[in-house]
Short mmCIF file of C-alpha atoms in Angstrom, two decimals:
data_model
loop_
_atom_site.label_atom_id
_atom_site.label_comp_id
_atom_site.label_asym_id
_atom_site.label_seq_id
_atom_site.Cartn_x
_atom_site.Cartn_y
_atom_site.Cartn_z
CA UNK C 1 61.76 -131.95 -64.05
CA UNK C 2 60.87 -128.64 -66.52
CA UNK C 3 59.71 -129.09 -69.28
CA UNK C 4 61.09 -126.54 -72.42
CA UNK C 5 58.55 -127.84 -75.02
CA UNK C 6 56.27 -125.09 -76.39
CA UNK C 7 52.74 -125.62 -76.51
CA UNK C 8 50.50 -124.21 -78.59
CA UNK C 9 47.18 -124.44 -77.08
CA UNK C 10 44.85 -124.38 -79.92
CA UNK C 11 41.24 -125.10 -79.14
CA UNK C 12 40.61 -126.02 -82.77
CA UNK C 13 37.35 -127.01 -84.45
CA UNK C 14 35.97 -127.89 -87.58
CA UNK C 15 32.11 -126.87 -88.46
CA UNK C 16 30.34 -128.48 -90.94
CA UNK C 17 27.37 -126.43 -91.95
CA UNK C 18 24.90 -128.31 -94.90
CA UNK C 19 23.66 -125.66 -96.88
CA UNK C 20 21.44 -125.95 -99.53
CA UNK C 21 20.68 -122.54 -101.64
CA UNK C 22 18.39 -123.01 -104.69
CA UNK C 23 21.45 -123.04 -107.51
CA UNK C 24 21.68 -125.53 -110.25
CA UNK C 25 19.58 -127.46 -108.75
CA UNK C 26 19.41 -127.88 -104.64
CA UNK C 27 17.79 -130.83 -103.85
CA UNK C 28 15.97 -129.49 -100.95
CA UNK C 29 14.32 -133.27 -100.57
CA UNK C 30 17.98 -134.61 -99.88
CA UNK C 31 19.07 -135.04 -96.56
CA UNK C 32 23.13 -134.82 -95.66
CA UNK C 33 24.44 -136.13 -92.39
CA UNK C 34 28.19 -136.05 -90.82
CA UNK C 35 29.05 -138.69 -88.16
CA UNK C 36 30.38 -135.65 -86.08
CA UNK C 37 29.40 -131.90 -87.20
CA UNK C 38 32.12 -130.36 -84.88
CA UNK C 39 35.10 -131.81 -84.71
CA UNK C 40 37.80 -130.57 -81.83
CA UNK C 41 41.99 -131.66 -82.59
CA UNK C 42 42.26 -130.36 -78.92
CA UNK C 43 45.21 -128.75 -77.96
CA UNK C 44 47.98 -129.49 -80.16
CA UNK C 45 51.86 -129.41 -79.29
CA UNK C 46 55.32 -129.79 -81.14
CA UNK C 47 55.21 -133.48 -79.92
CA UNK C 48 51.92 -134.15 -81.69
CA UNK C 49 53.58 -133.44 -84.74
CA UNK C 50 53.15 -136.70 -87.18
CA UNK C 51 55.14 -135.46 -90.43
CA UNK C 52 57.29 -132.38 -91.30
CA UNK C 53 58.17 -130.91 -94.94
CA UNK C 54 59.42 -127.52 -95.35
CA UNK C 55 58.21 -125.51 -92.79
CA UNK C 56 54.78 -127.35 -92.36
CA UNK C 57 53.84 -129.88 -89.93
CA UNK C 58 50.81 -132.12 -90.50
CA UNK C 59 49.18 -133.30 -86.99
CA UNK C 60 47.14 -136.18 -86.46
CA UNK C 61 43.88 -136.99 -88.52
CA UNK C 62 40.10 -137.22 -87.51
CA UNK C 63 37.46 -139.03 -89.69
CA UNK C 64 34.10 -137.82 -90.53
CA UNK C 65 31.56 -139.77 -92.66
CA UNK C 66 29.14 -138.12 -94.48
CA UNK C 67 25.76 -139.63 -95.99
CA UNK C 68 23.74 -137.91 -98.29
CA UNK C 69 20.17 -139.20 -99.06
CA UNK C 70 18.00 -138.36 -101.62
CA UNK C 71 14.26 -139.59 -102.05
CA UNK C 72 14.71 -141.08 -105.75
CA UNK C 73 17.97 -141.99 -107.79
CA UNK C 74 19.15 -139.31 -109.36
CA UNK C 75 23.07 -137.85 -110.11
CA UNK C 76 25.24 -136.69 -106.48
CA UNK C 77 27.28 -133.89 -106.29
CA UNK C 78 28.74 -132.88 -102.97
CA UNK C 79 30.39 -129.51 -102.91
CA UNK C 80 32.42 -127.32 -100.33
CA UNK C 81 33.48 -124.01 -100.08
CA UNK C 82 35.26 -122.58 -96.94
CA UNK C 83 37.69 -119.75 -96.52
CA UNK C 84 40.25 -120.52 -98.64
CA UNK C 85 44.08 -119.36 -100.34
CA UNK C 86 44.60 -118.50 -103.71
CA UNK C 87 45.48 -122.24 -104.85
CA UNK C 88 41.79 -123.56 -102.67
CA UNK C 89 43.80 -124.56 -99.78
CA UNK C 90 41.38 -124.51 -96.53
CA UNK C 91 42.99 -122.48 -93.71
CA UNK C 92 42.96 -123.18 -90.46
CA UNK C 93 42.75 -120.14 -88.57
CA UNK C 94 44.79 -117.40 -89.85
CA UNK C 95 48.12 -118.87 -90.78
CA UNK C 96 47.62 -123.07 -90.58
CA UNK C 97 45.62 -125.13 -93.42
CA UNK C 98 43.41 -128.34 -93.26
CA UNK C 99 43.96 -130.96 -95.42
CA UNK C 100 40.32 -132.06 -96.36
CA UNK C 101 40.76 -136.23 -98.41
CA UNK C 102 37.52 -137.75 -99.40
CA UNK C 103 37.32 -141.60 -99.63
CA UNK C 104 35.35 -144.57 -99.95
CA UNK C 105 32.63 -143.68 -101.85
CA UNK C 106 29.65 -145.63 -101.73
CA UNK C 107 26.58 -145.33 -104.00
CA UNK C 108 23.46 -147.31 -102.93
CA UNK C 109 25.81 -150.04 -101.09
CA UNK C 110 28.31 -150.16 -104.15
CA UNK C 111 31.82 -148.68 -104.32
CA UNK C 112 32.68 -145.98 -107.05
CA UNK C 113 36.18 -144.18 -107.99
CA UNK C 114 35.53 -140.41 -106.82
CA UNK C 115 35.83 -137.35 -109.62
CA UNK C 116 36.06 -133.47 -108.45
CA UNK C 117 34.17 -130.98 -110.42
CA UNK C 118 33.83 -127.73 -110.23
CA UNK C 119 30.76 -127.60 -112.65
CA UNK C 120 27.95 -127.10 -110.35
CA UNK C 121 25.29 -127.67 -113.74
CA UNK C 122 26.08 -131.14 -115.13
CA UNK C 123 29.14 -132.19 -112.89
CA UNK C 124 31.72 -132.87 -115.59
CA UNK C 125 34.34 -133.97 -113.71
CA UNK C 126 38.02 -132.35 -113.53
CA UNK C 127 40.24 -135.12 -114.17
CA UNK C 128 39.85 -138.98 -113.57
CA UNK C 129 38.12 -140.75 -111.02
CA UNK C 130 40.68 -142.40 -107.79
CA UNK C 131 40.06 -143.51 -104.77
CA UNK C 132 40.26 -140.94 -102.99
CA UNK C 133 41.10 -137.31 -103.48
CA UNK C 134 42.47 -134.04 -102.01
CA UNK C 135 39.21 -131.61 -102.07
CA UNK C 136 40.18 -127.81 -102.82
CA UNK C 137 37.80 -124.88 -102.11
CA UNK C 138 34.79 -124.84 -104.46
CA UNK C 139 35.15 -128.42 -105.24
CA UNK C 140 32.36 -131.21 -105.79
CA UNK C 141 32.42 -135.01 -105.60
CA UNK C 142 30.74 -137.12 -107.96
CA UNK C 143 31.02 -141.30 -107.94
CA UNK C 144 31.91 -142.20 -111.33
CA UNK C 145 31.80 -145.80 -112.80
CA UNK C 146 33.67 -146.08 -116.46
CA UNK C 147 34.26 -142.29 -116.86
CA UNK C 148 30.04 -142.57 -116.36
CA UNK C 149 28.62 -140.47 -113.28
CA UNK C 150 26.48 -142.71 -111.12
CA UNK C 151 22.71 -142.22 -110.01
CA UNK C 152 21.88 -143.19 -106.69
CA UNK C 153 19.76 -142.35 -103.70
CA UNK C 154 22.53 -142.71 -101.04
CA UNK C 155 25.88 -141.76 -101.22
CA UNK C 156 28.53 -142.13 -98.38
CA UNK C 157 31.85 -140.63 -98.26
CA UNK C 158 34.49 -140.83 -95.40
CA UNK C 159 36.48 -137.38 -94.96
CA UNK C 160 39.41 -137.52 -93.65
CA UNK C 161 40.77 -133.91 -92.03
CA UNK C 162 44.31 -133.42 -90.89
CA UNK C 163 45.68 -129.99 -89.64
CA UNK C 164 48.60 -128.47 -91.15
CA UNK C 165 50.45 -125.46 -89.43
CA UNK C 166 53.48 -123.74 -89.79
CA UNK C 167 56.85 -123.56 -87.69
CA UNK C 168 56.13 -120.12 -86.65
CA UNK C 169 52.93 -121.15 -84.99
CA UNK C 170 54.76 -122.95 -82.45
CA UNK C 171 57.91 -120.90 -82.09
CA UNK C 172 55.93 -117.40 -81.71
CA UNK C 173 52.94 -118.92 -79.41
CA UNK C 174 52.51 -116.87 -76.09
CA UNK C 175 49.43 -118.16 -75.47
CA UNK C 176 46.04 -120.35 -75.97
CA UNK C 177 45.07 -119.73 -79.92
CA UNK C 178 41.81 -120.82 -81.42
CA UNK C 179 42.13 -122.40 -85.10
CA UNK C 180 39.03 -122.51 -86.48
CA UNK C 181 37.72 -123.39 -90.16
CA UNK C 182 34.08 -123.75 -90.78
CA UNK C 183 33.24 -125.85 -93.91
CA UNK C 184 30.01 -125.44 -95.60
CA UNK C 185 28.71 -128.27 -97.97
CA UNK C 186 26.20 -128.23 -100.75
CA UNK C 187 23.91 -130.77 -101.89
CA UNK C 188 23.35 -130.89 -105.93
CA UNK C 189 21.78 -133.10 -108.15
CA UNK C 190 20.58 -134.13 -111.60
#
């Protein structure tokens, strides 16, 4: 029995690099974790496609949770920047994108609605606080309790990333293609 299904053989990782550069103020004291700093999708077919819209097929989803720890309680902002399109979609190699939701937030064991910012001084957040969010390029998280932002020491936040690629990426594969986007988070506080 052949098979005619193309495969696109994409050895595809996610790198999560913490870094910490003294703007608005680094907390160099704060720690930041991720359950799993690489993450591999493996090699990814038409088959493994979960959901299809317009020429774009989202694959399946990995988790990563993410604490941040800080040695006294003080305001949490989480940012990421990545290589990005011109509306701060993440790509995914050269021609796919990665969905990147944050969810459950947790400040010092208590739940809090999540804001994005892109104010990297005093974290004013975008637009209101949900329970979870689609992060852009350039975009902070903030826990927020009655349109307040909340001080903490320890903040947890579950990512959840989901490859997105295009109809030509499996129709014009020839061979084994590497999707790669490396995502590098920032630790600020107040």
């Amino acid at each position: 029995m052949k098979s005619n299904s193309k495969w696109l053989g994409i050895a595809i990782c996610c790198l999560f690099t913490a870094l910490l550069p003294p703007s608005a103020r680094a907390d160099d004291d704060c720690q930041i974790t991720f359950s799993s700093p690489n993450v591999s999708f493996g090699w990814l077919k038409q088959d493994d496609i979960v959901n299809s819209q317009q020429g774009w097929n989202q694959m399946s989803s990995q988790e990563v949770h993410v604490s941040v720890s800080c040695p006294e309680s003080q305001n949490i902002a989480l940012f990421v920047q990545a290589s990005a399109g011109e509306k701060g979609r993440f790509y995914f190699g050269n021609n796919g994108g990665l969905a990147v939701r944050v969810s459950q937030m947790i400040v010092d064991g208590k739940s809090y609605p999540i804001a994005s910012t892109l104010d990297r001084v005093s974290f004013a957040p975008n637009d209101s606080a949900l329970d979870s969010l689609l992060l852009h390029n350039n975009n902070g998280i903030i826990a927020m309790d009655n349109n307040q932002q909340v001080s903490g020491k320890m903040m947890n936040v579950t990512l959840t990333l989901t490859p997105v690629l295009n109809d030509n990426q499996f129709t014009h594969a020839t061979d084994t293609v590497m999707l790669e986007s490396n995502l590098q988070w920032e630790v600020l506080t107040k």
